[in-house]
Coordinates of N, CA, C and O in Angstrom, one line a residue:
X1 N 13.4 7.5 17.5 CA 13.7 7.9 16.0 C 14.3 7.0 15.3 O 14.2 6.9 14.1
X2 N 15.3 6.2 16.0 CA 16.2 5.2 15.0 C 15.3 3.9 14.7 O 16.2 3.1 14.1
X3 N 14.5 4.0 15.2 CA 13.3 2.5 14.7 C 13.2 2.2 13.2 O 13.1 1.2 12.8
X4 N 13.1 3.6 12.5 CA 12.8 3.2 11.1 C 14.0 2.4 10.4 O 13.6 1.7 9.4
X5 N 15.1 2.6 10.8 CA 16.3 1.9 10.1 C 16.2 0.4 10.6 O 16.3 -0.6 9.7
X6 N 15.6 0.0 11.7 CA 15.5 -1.2 12.1 C 14.2 -1.9 11.5 O 14.2 -3.1 11.2
X7 N 13.4 -1.1 11.2 CA 12.1 -1.5 10.6 C 12.3 -1.9 9.3 O 12.0 -3.0 8.7
X8 N 13.2 -1.2 8.5 CA 13.5 -1.5 7.2 C 14.5 -2.9 7.1 O 14.0 -3.7 6.2
X9 N 15.3 -3.0 8.0 CA 16.1 -4.2 8.0 C 15.2 -5.3 8.3 O 15.3 -6.4 7.6
X10 N 14.2 -5.1 9.2 CA 13.4 -6.2 9.5 C 12.5 -6.7 8.3 O 12.4 -7.9 8.1
X11 N 11.8 -5.7 7.6 CA 11.1 -5.9 6.5 C 12.1 -6.6 5.3 O 11.5 -7.6 4.6
X12 N 13.2 -6.2 5.1 CA 14.1 -6.7 4.0 C 14.3 -8.3 4.4 O 14.4 -9.1 3.6
X13 N 14.8 -8.5 5.6 CA 15.0 -9.8 6.3 C 13.9 -10.7 6.0 O 13.9 -11.9 5.8
X14 N 12.7 -10.2 6.4 CA 11.5 -11.0 6.5 C 11.1 -11.3 5.0 O 10.8 -12.5 4.6
X15 N 11.5 -10.4 4.0 CA 11.1 -10.5 2.6 C 12.1 -11.6 2.1 O 11.6 -12.8 1.2
X16 N 13.3 -11.4 2.4 CA 14.3 -12.4 1.9 C 14.0 -13.9 2.5 O 14.1 -14.9 1.7
X17 N 13.7 -13.9 3.9 CA 13.5 -15.3 4.3 C 12.3 -15.8 3.9 O 12.1 -17.0 3.3
X18 N 11.1 -15.1 3.6 CA 10.0 -15.5 2.9 C 10.2 -16.1 1.5 O 9.8 -17.1 1.1
X19 N 10.9 -15.3 0.7 CA 11.3 -15.7 -0.6 C 12.0 -16.9 -0.9 O 11.8 -17.8 -1.6
X20 N 13.0 -17.2 0.2 CA 13.9 -18.1 0.1 C 13.0 -19.5 0.6 O 13.4 -20.7 0.2
X21 N 12.0 -19.4 1.7 CA 11.4 -20.6 2.2 C 9.9 -20.9 1.9 O 9.3 -21.9 2.2
X22 N 9.2 -19.8 1.1 CA 7.9 -20.0 0.8 C 7.7 -21.0 -0.4 O 8.5 -21.0 -1.3
X23 N 6.5 -21.7 -0.3 CA 6.3 -22.5 -1.3 C 4.9 -21.9 -1.9 O 4.0 -21.4 -1.0
X24 N 4.5 -22.5 -3.1 CA 3.3 -22.1 -3.6 C 2.1 -22.8 -2.9 O 2.2 -24.1 -2.5
X25 N 0.9 -22.1 -2.7 CA -0.1 -22.8 -2.1 C -0.4 -22.8 -0.6 O -0.9 -23.6 0.1
X26 N 0.2 -21.6 0.1 CA 0.0 -21.5 1.4 C -1.4 -21.0 1.7 O -2.3 -20.5 0.6
X27 N -2.1 -21.0 2.9 CA -3.3 -20.9 3.0 C -3.6 -19.3 3.3 O -2.7 -18.4 3.3
X28 N -4.9 -19.0 3.1 CA -5.3 -17.6 3.2 C -5.1 -17.0 4.7 O -4.7 -16.0 4.8
X29 N -5.0 -17.9 5.7 CA -4.5 -17.3 7.1 C -3.2 -17.0 7.1 O -2.7 -16.1 7.7
X30 N -2.2 -17.8 6.3 CA -0.9 -17.4 6.4 C -0.6 -16.1 5.5 O 0.1 -15.3 6.1
X31 N -1.3 -15.9 4.6 CA -1.2 -14.7 3.8 C -1.9 -13.6 4.5 O -1.2 -12.4 4.6
X32 N -3.0 -13.8 5.2 CA -3.5 -12.6 6.1 C -2.4 -12.3 7.1 O -2.3 -11.0 7.5
X33 N -1.7 -13.3 7.7 CA -0.8 -13.1 8.7 C 0.5 -12.3 8.2 O 1.1 -11.2 8.8
X34 N 1.0 -12.6 7.0 CA 2.0 -11.9 6.2 C 1.5 -10.5 5.9 O 2.3 -9.5 6.1
X35 N 0.4 -10.2 5.5 CA -0.2 -9.0 5.2 C -0.3 -8.0 6.4 O 0.1 -6.9 6.4
X36 N -0.7 -8.6 7.5 CA -0.7 -7.9 8.7 C 0.7 -7.5 9.3 O 0.9 -6.4 9.8
X37 N 1.6 -8.5 9.2 CA 3.2 -8.1 9.5 C 3.4 -6.9 8.8 O 4.1 -5.8 9.2
X38 N 3.4 -7.0 7.4 CA 4.0 -5.7 6.6 C 3.1 -4.6 6.7 O 3.8 -3.5 6.8
X39 N 1.9 -4.5 6.9 CA 1.0 -3.3 7.1 C 1.5 -2.7 8.6 O 1.4 -1.6 8.7
X40 N 1.7 -3.6 9.5 CA 2.0 -3.1 10.9 C 3.5 -2.7 10.9 O 3.6 -1.5 11.3
X41 N 4.4 -3.3 10.1 CA 5.7 -2.5 10.0 C 5.8 -1.4 9.2 O 6.4 -0.2 9.5
X42 N 4.8 -1.3 8.0 CA 4.9 -0.1 7.2 C 4.2 1.0 7.8 O 4.3 2.3 7.6
X43 N 3.0 0.8 8.6 CA 2.3 1.8 9.3 C 2.9 2.3 10.7 O 2.3 3.3 11.2
X44 N 3.8 1.7 11.1 CA 4.4 1.8 12.5 C 4.9 3.4 12.7 O 4.6 4.0 13.5
X45 N 5.7 3.8 11.7 CA 6.2 5.3 11.8 C 5.0 6.4 11.8 O 5.1 7.3 12.2
X46 N 3.8 5.9 11.3 CA 2.8 6.9 11.2 C 2.3 7.2 12.4 O 1.9 8.3 12.7
X47 N 2.1 6.3 13.3 CA 1.7 6.5 14.6 C 2.5 7.5 15.3 O 1.9 8.5 16.0
X48 N 3.8 7.5 15.4 CA 4.8 8.1 16.0 C 4.7 9.5 15.3 O 4.6 10.5 16.0
X49 N 4.5 9.6 14.0 CA 4.6 11.0 13.4 C 3.4 11.8 13.5 O 3.3 13.0 13.3
X50 N 2.4 11.2 14.0 CA 1.1 11.7 14.3 C 1.4 12.9 15.4 O 0.6 13.8 15.5
X51 N 2.2 12.4 16.1 CA 2.6 13.3 17.5 C 3.6 14.4 17.5 O 3.7 15.1 18.0
X52 N 4.4 14.3 16.3 CA 5.5 14.9 16.0 C 5.3 15.9 14.9 O 4.9 15.6 13.8
X53 N 5.5 17.4 15.2 CA 5.2 18.3 14.2 C 6.3 18.5 13.2 O 6.3 19.3 12.1
X54 N 7.4 17.9 13.4 CA 8.7 17.9 12.5 C 8.2 17.4 11.1 O 7.4 16.3 11.2
X55 N 9.0 17.8 10.2 CA 9.0 17.0 8.7 C 9.4 15.5 8.9 O 10.1 15.2 9.6
X56 N 8.7 14.9 8.0 CA 9.0 13.4 7.9 C 10.5 13.2 7.2 O 10.6 13.6 6.2
X57 N 11.2 12.5 7.9 CA 12.4 12.0 7.2 C 12.5 11.1 6.3 O 11.4 10.3 6.1
X58 N 13.4 11.1 5.4 CA 13.3 10.3 4.2 C 13.2 8.7 4.6 O 12.6 7.8 4.0
X59 N 13.8 8.5 5.8 CA 14.0 7.0 6.2 C 12.6 6.6 6.5 O 12.2 5.4 6.3
X60 N 11.9 7.5 7.1 CA 10.5 7.1 7.4 C 9.5 6.9 6.3 O 8.9 6.2 6.2
X61 N 9.8 7.8 5.2 CA 9.1 7.6 4.1 C 9.3 6.5 3.3 O 8.5 5.7 2.7
X62 N 10.7 5.9 3.6 CA 11.1 4.7 2.8 C 10.4 3.5 3.5 O 9.8 2.5 2.7
X63 N 10.2 3.6 5.0 CA 9.4 2.4 5.5 C 8.1 2.5 4.9 O 7.6 1.4 4.6
X64 N 7.3 3.5 4.9 CA 5.9 3.6 4.4 C 5.7 3.1 3.0 O 4.9 2.4 2.7
X65 N 6.7 3.5 2.0 CA 6.7 3.3 0.7 C 7.2 1.7 0.5 O 6.6 1.0 -0.5
X66 N 8.0 1.1 1.1 CA 8.6 0.0 0.9 C 7.6 -1.1 1.4 O 7.8 -2.3 0.8
X67 N 7.1 -1.1 2.4 CA 6.3 -2.1 3.0 C 5.1 -2.7 2.0 O 5.2 -4.2 1.8
X68 N 4.4 -2.0 1.4 CA 3.5 -2.5 0.4 C 4.2 -3.3 -0.7 O 3.7 -4.2 -1.2
X69 N 5.3 -2.5 -1.3 CA 5.8 -3.2 -2.4 C 6.6 -4.7 -2.0 O 6.5 -5.5 -2.8
X70 N 7.1 -4.8 -0.7 CA 7.6 -6.0 -0.3 C 6.7 -7.0 -0.1 O 6.7 -8.2 -0.4
X71 N 5.5 -6.6 0.5 CA 4.3 -7.4 0.7 C 4.0 -8.2 -0.6 O 3.6 -9.3 -0.9
X72 N 3.6 -7.2 -1.7 CA 3.3 -7.6 -3.0 C 4.3 -8.5 -3.6 O 3.9 -9.6 -4.2
X73 N 5.7 -8.2 -3.3 CA 6.7 -9.3 -4.0 C 6.5 -10.4 -3.3 O 6.8 -11.6 -4.1
X74 N 6.5 -10.5 -2.0 CA 6.4 -11.7 -1.3 C 5.0 -12.6 -1.7 O 5.1 -13.8 -1.5
X75 N 4.0 -12.0 -1.8 CA 2.6 -12.5 -2.1 C 2.5 -12.9 -3.5 O 1.4 -13.6 -3.7
X76 N 3.3 -12.8 -4.6 CA 3.2 -13.2 -6.0 C 2.6 -14.6 -6.0 O 1.7 -14.8 -6.8
X77 N 3.5 -15.7 -5.5 CA 2.9 -17.0 -5.6 C 1.4 -17.3 -5.1 O 0.6 -17.8 -5.9
X78 N 1.1 -16.6 -3.9 CA -0.5 -16.6 -3.5 C -1.3 -15.9 -4.4 O -2.3 -16.6 -4.7
X79 N -1.1 -14.5 -4.9 CA -1.9 -14.0 -5.7 C -2.1 -14.5 -7.0 O -3.1 -14.5 -7.7
X80 N -1.0 -15.4 -7.4 CA -1.2 -15.9 -8.8 C -1.8 -17.3 -8.8 O -2.7 -17.5 -9.7
X81 N -1.5 -18.1 -7.7 CA -2.3 -19.5 -7.9 C -3.3 -19.6 -6.8 O -4.1 -20.6 -7.2
X82 N -3.7 -18.8 -6.0 CA -4.8 -19.0 -5.1 C -5.9 -18.4 -5.7 O -5.9 -17.7 -6.7
X83 N -7.1 -18.5 -5.0 CA -8.4 -17.9 -5.7 C -8.2 -16.3 -5.7 O -7.7 -15.5 -4.9
X84 N -8.7 -15.8 -6.9 CA -8.9 -14.5 -7.3 C -9.7 -13.7 -6.5 O -9.3 -12.7 -6.0
X85 N -10.8 -14.2 -6.0 CA -11.5 -13.5 -5.1 C -10.9 -13.3 -3.7 O -11.1 -12.2 -3.2
X86 N -10.5 -14.3 -3.1 CA -9.9 -14.1 -2.0 C -8.6 -12.9 -1.9 O -8.5 -12.2 -1.0
X87 N -7.9 -13.1 -2.9 CA -6.7 -12.1 -3.2 C -7.3 -10.7 -3.3 O -6.8 -9.6 -2.8
X88 N -8.4 -10.5 -4.1 CA -9.1 -9.4 -4.4 C -9.6 -8.7 -3.0 O -9.2 -7.5 -2.8
X89 N -10.2 -9.6 -2.2 CA -10.7 -8.9 -1.0 C -9.4 -8.7 0.0 O -9.6 -7.5 0.5
X90 N -8.6 -9.4 0.1 CA -7.3 -9.0 0.8 C -6.6 -7.8 0.2 O -6.5 -7.0 1.1
X91 N -6.5 -7.6 -0.8 CA -5.7 -6.5 -1.4 C -6.6 -5.2 -1.2 O -6.3 -4.1 -0.9
X92 N -8.1 -5.4 -1.5 CA -8.9 -4.1 -1.2 C -8.9 -3.8 0.1 O -9.1 -2.6 0.6
X93 N -8.9 -4.8 1.1 CA -8.9 -4.7 2.5 C -7.6 -3.8 2.9 O -7.7 -2.8 3.7
X94 N -6.4 -4.0 2.3 CA -5.3 -3.4 2.5 C -5.3 -2.0 2.0 O -4.8 -1.0 2.7
X95 N -6.1 -1.8 0.9 CA -6.2 -0.6 0.4 C -7.0 0.4 1.3 O -6.7 1.6 1.5
X96 N -8.0 -0.2 1.8 CA -8.8 0.6 2.7 C -8.0 0.9 4.1 O -8.1 2.0 4.7
X97 N -7.1 0.1 4.5 CA -6.3 0.5 5.8 C -5.4 1.5 5.5 O -5.1 2.4 6.3
X98 N -4.8 1.4 4.2 CA -3.9 2.6 4.0 C -4.4 4.1 3.6 O -4.0 5.0 4.1
X99 N -5.7 3.9 3.0 CA -6.3 5.2 3.0 C -7.0 5.7 4.2 O -6.9 6.8 4.5
X100 N -7.3 4.7 5.2 CA -7.8 5.2 6.4 C -6.6 5.8 7.3 O -6.8 6.8 8.0
X101 N -5.3 5.2 7.0 CA -4.1 5.7 7.7 C -3.8 7.2 7.1 O -3.3 8.1 8.0
X102 N -4.1 7.3 5.7 CA -3.8 8.6 5.3 C -4.8 9.5 5.8 O -4.4 10.9 6.0
X103 N -6.1 9.3 5.9 CA -7.1 10.1 6.4 C -6.9 10.5 7.7 O -6.9 11.7 8.2
X104 N -6.5 9.6 8.5 CA -6.2 9.6 10.0 C -4.9 10.6 10.2 O -5.1 11.6 11.1
X105 N -3.9 10.5 9.5 CA -2.7 11.3 9.8 C -3.1 12.6 9.1 O -2.5 13.7 9.9
X106 N -3.8 12.9 8.2 CA -4.1 14.1 7.8 C -4.8 15.1 8.7 O -4.8 16.1 8.8
X107 N -5.6 14.3 9.7 CA -6.5 15.1 10.4 C -5.6 15.4 11.8 O -6.0 16.2 12.5
X108 N -4.4 14.9 11.9 CA -3.6 15.2 13.1 C -2.3 15.9 12.6 O -1.6 16.3 13.6
X109 N -2.0 15.9 11.4 CA -0.7 16.6 11.2 C -1.0 18.0 10.2 O -1.9 17.7 9.4
X110 N -0.2 19.0 10.4 CA -0.4 20.2 9.5 C 0.3 19.8 8.3 O -0.3 20.4 7.2
X111 N 1.2 19.2 8.3 CA 2.1 19.0 7.1 C 1.4 17.9 6.3 O 0.9 16.9 7.1
X112 N 1.4 17.6 5.0 CA 0.9 16.8 4.4 C 1.9 15.8 3.8 O 1.6 15.1 2.5
X113 N 3.1 15.4 4.4 CA 4.1 14.8 3.9 C 3.8 13.3 3.8 O 4.6 12.6 3.0
X114 N 2.9 12.7 4.7 CA 2.6 11.6 4.5 C 1.5 11.0 3.6 O 1.2 9.8 3.4
X115 N 0.7 12.1 3.1 CA -0.4 11.9 2.3 C 0.0 11.0 1.2 O -0.6 10.2 0.5
X116 N 1.1 11.4 0.4 CA 1.4 10.9 -1.0 C 1.8 9.5 -0.6 O 1.2 8.6 -1.5
X117 N 2.7 9.0 -0.1 CA 3.0 7.5 0.2 C 1.9 6.7 0.7 O 1.8 5.7 0.3
X118 N 0.9 7.4 1.5 CA -0.2 6.4 1.9 C -1.3 6.3 1.0 O -1.6 5.2 0.8
X119 N -1.4 7.4 0.1 CA -2.5 7.2 -0.9 C -1.9 6.4 -2.1 O -2.6 5.8 -2.7
X120 N -0.7 6.6 -2.3 CA 0.1 5.8 -3.3 C 0.1 4.3 -3.0 O -0.3 3.5 -3.9
X121 N 0.2 3.9 -1.9 CA 0.2 2.6 -1.5 C -1.4 2.0 -1.7 O -1.7 1.1 -2.0
X122 N -2.2 2.8 -1.0 CA -3.7 2.6 -1.1 C -4.0 2.3 -2.8 O -4.7 1.3 -3.1
X123 N -3.5 3.0 -3.5 CA -3.9 3.1 -5.1 C -3.3 1.8 -5.5 O -3.7 1.1 -6.3
X124 N -2.0 1.4 -5.1 CA -1.5 0.1 -5.8 C -2.3 -1.1 -5.2 O -2.5 -1.8 -5.9
X125 N -2.9 -1.0 -4.0 CA -3.5 -2.1 -3.4 C -4.7 -2.2 -4.2 O -5.3 -3.3 -4.5
X126 N -5.5 -1.2 -4.4 CA -6.8 -1.1 -5.0 C -6.7 -1.7 -6.5 O -7.4 -2.3 -7.0
X127 N -5.7 -1.1 -7.2 CA -5.5 -1.5 -8.5 C -5.2 -3.0 -8.8 O -5.8 -3.7 -9.4
X128 N -4.5 -3.5 -8.0 CA -4.1 -5.0 -7.7 C -5.4 -5.8 -7.3 O -5.5 -6.7 -8.0
X129 N -6.3 -5.2 -6.5 CA -7.5 -6.0 -6.0 C -8.4 -6.0 -7.4 O -9.0 -6.9 -7.5
X130 N -8.5 -4.7 -8.1 CA -9.3 -4.9 -9.1 C -8.8 -5.8 -10.2 O -9.6 -6.6 -10.8
X131 N -7.4 -6.0 -10.5 CA -6.9 -7.0 -11.3 C -7.3 -8.2 -11.0 O -7.5 -9.1 -11.9
X132 N -7.1 -8.8 -9.7 CA -7.3 -10.1 -9.2 C -9.0 -10.2 -9.2 O -9.4 -11.4 -9.4
X133 N -9.9 -9.1 -8.9 CA -11.3 -9.4 -8.5 C -12.1 -9.3 -9.8 O -13.2 -9.9 -9.8
X134 N -11.9 -8.7 -10.8 CA -12.6 -8.3 -11.9 C -12.3 -9.3 -13.1 O -11.0 -9.6 -13.4
X135 N -13.2 -9.8 -13.8 CA -12.9 -10.4 -15.1 C -12.1 -9.7 -16.0 O -12.3 -8.6 -16.3
X136 N -11.2 -10.5 -16.6 CA -10.2 -9.7 -17.5 C -10.8 -8.9 -18.5 O -10.1 -8.0 -19.2
X137 N -12.0 -9.5 -18.8 CA -12.7 -8.9 -20.1 C -13.1 -7.4 -19.5 O -13.3 -6.5 -20.5
X138 N -13.5 -7.0 -18.4 CA -13.8 -5.8 -17.8 C -12.7 -5.1 -17.1 O -13.1 -4.0 -16.5
X139 N -11.7 -5.5 -17.2 CA -10.5 -4.9 -16.3 C -10.3 -3.5 -16.7 O -9.9 -2.6 -15.9
X140 N -10.1 -3.4 -18.0 CA -9.6 -2.0 -18.5 C -10.8 -0.8 -18.1 O -10.4 0.1 -17.7
X141 N -12.1 -1.2 -17.9 CA -13.1 -0.6 -17.7 C -13.1 -0.1 -16.2 O -13.2 1.1 -15.8
X142 N -12.7 -1.2 -15.6 CA -12.7 -0.8 -13.9 C -11.5 0.1 -13.7 O -11.5 1.0 -12.7
X143 N -10.2 -0.1 -14.3 CA -9.2 0.7 -14.2 C -9.3 2.2 -14.5 O -8.9 3.0 -13.8
X144 N -10.2 2.1 -15.6 CA -10.6 3.5 -16.1 C -11.4 4.4 -15.1 O -11.2 5.4 -14.9
X145 N -12.4 3.6 -14.5 CA -13.2 4.1 -13.5 C -12.4 4.5 -12.4 O -12.5 5.7 -11.8
X146 N -11.3 3.6 -11.9 CA -10.7 4.2 -10.7 C -9.9 5.3 -11.0 O -9.6 6.2 -10.1
X147 N -9.3 5.5 -12.3 CA -8.4 6.5 -12.7 C -9.2 8.0 -12.6 O -8.8 9.0 -12.1
X148 N -10.5 7.8 -13.1 CA -11.4 9.0 -12.9 C -11.7 9.5 -11.6 O -11.8 10.5 -11.3
X149 N -12.0 8.5 -10.6 CA -12.1 8.7 -9.2 C -10.9 9.3 -8.7 O -11.2 10.6 -7.8
X150 N -9.7 8.9 -9.1 CA -8.6 9.5 -8.5 C -8.4 11.0 -9.2 O -8.1 11.9 -8.3
X151 N -8.7 11.1 -10.3 CA -8.5 12.5 -10.8 C -9.5 13.6 -10.1 O -9.2 14.6 -9.8
X152 N -10.8 12.9 -9.9 CA -11.9 13.8 -9.3 C -11.5 14.1 -7.9 O -11.7 15.2 -7.4
X153 N -11.0 13.1 -7.2 CA -10.7 13.4 -5.7 C -9.4 14.4 -5.6 O -9.4 15.3 -4.8
X154 N -8.5 14.4 -6.6 CA -7.3 15.4 -6.7 C -7.8 16.7 -7.1 O -6.9 17.7 -6.9
X155 N -9.0 17.0 -7.5 CA -9.5 18.3 -7.8 C -10.1 18.9 -6.6 O -10.5 20.2 -6.7
X156 N -10.3 18.4 -5.6 CA -10.9 18.8 -4.6 C -10.1 20.0 -3.8 O -9.0 20.1 -3.9
X157 N -10.8 20.7 -3.1 CA -10.1 21.9 -2.4 C -8.9 21.5 -1.5 O -9.1 20.4 -0.6
X158 N -7.9 22.1 -1.5 CA -6.6 21.7 -0.5 C -5.9 20.6 -1.0 O -5.0 20.3 -0.4
X159 N -6.2 19.8 -2.2 CA -5.5 18.8 -2.6 C -4.5 19.3 -3.6 O -4.5 20.2 -4.3
X160 N -3.3 18.5 -3.6 CA -2.2 18.9 -4.6 C -2.5 17.8 -5.6 O -3.5 17.1 -5.9
X161 N -1.5 17.9 -6.7 CA -1.8 17.2 -7.9 C -1.3 15.8 -7.8 O -1.6 14.9 -8.7
X162 N -1.0 15.2 -6.6 CA -0.8 13.9 -6.3 C -1.8 12.8 -6.9 O -1.5 12.1 -7.5
X163 N -3.1 13.1 -6.4 CA -4.0 12.2 -6.8 C -4.4 12.1 -8.3 O -4.7 11.2 -8.8
X164 N -4.4 13.6 -8.8 CA -4.5 13.5 -10.3 C -3.5 12.8 -10.9 O -3.9 12.0 -12.0
X165 N -2.2 12.9 -10.6 CA -1.1 12.2 -11.3 C -1.2 10.4 -11.2 O -1.3 9.8 -12.1
X166 N -1.7 10.2 -9.8 CA -2.1 8.6 -9.7 C -3.3 8.3 -10.8 O -3.1 7.2 -11.3
X167 N -4.3 9.2 -10.7 CA -5.4 9.0 -11.7 C -5.0 8.8 -13.0 O -5.6 8.0 -13.9
X168 N -4.1 9.7 -13.5 CA -3.9 9.5 -14.9 C -2.9 8.4 -15.1 O -3.1 7.8 -16.4
X169 N -2.2 8.0 -14.2 CA -1.3 6.8 -14.4 C -2.2 5.5 -14.4 O -2.0 4.7 -15.1
X170 N -3.3 5.4 -13.5 CA -4.2 4.4 -13.6 C -4.9 4.4 -14.9 O -5.1 3.2 -15.5
X171 N -5.4 5.5 -15.3 CA -6.1 5.6 -16.5 C -5.3 5.2 -17.8 O -5.7 4.6 -18.8
X172 N -3.9 5.7 -17.8 CA -3.0 5.3 -18.9 C -2.9 3.7 -18.8 O -2.9 3.0 -19.9
X173 N -2.9 3.1 -17.6 CA -2.7 1.6 -17.6 C -3.9 0.9 -18.2 O -4.0 -0.3 -18.7
X174 N -5.0 1.5 -18.0 CA -6.3 0.9 -18.6 C -6.2 1.0 -19.9 O -7.0 0.1 -20.8

């Protein structure tokens, strides 16, 4: 149960170390390793929480929410200076991993307390992937389409307003 505090410390220390020592122009393999590290740390509590019926603690929610943000912060030099297509595929893949985690945990838990942070992280990754992968001329249209899809998913049976709110946010950005 106390591992989430250690995971947060580990993520913060990794982000600080990476920011202090990273140089522009690292390879795709290095970025893939960094993404795997942060995704593994961020999704670590999800596996444990699938077996526990108790409500999710705020510390566990912080782990899930902080990992994607720290990864994106550490990845700014790579995302800005390296190939847009590679960055888009990597971010899109992370979006798929996080939405897969949300679907997996929802099928194993009665409570829907992990749905919001996992779908929120997936939305951030997909939005960033669209920004990197789509020609800037068509970016607003792609974000508008993503917003409409999120709103439509939020209208489904048993869903709360979380996906609709994300959809409205992405549509506003478009």
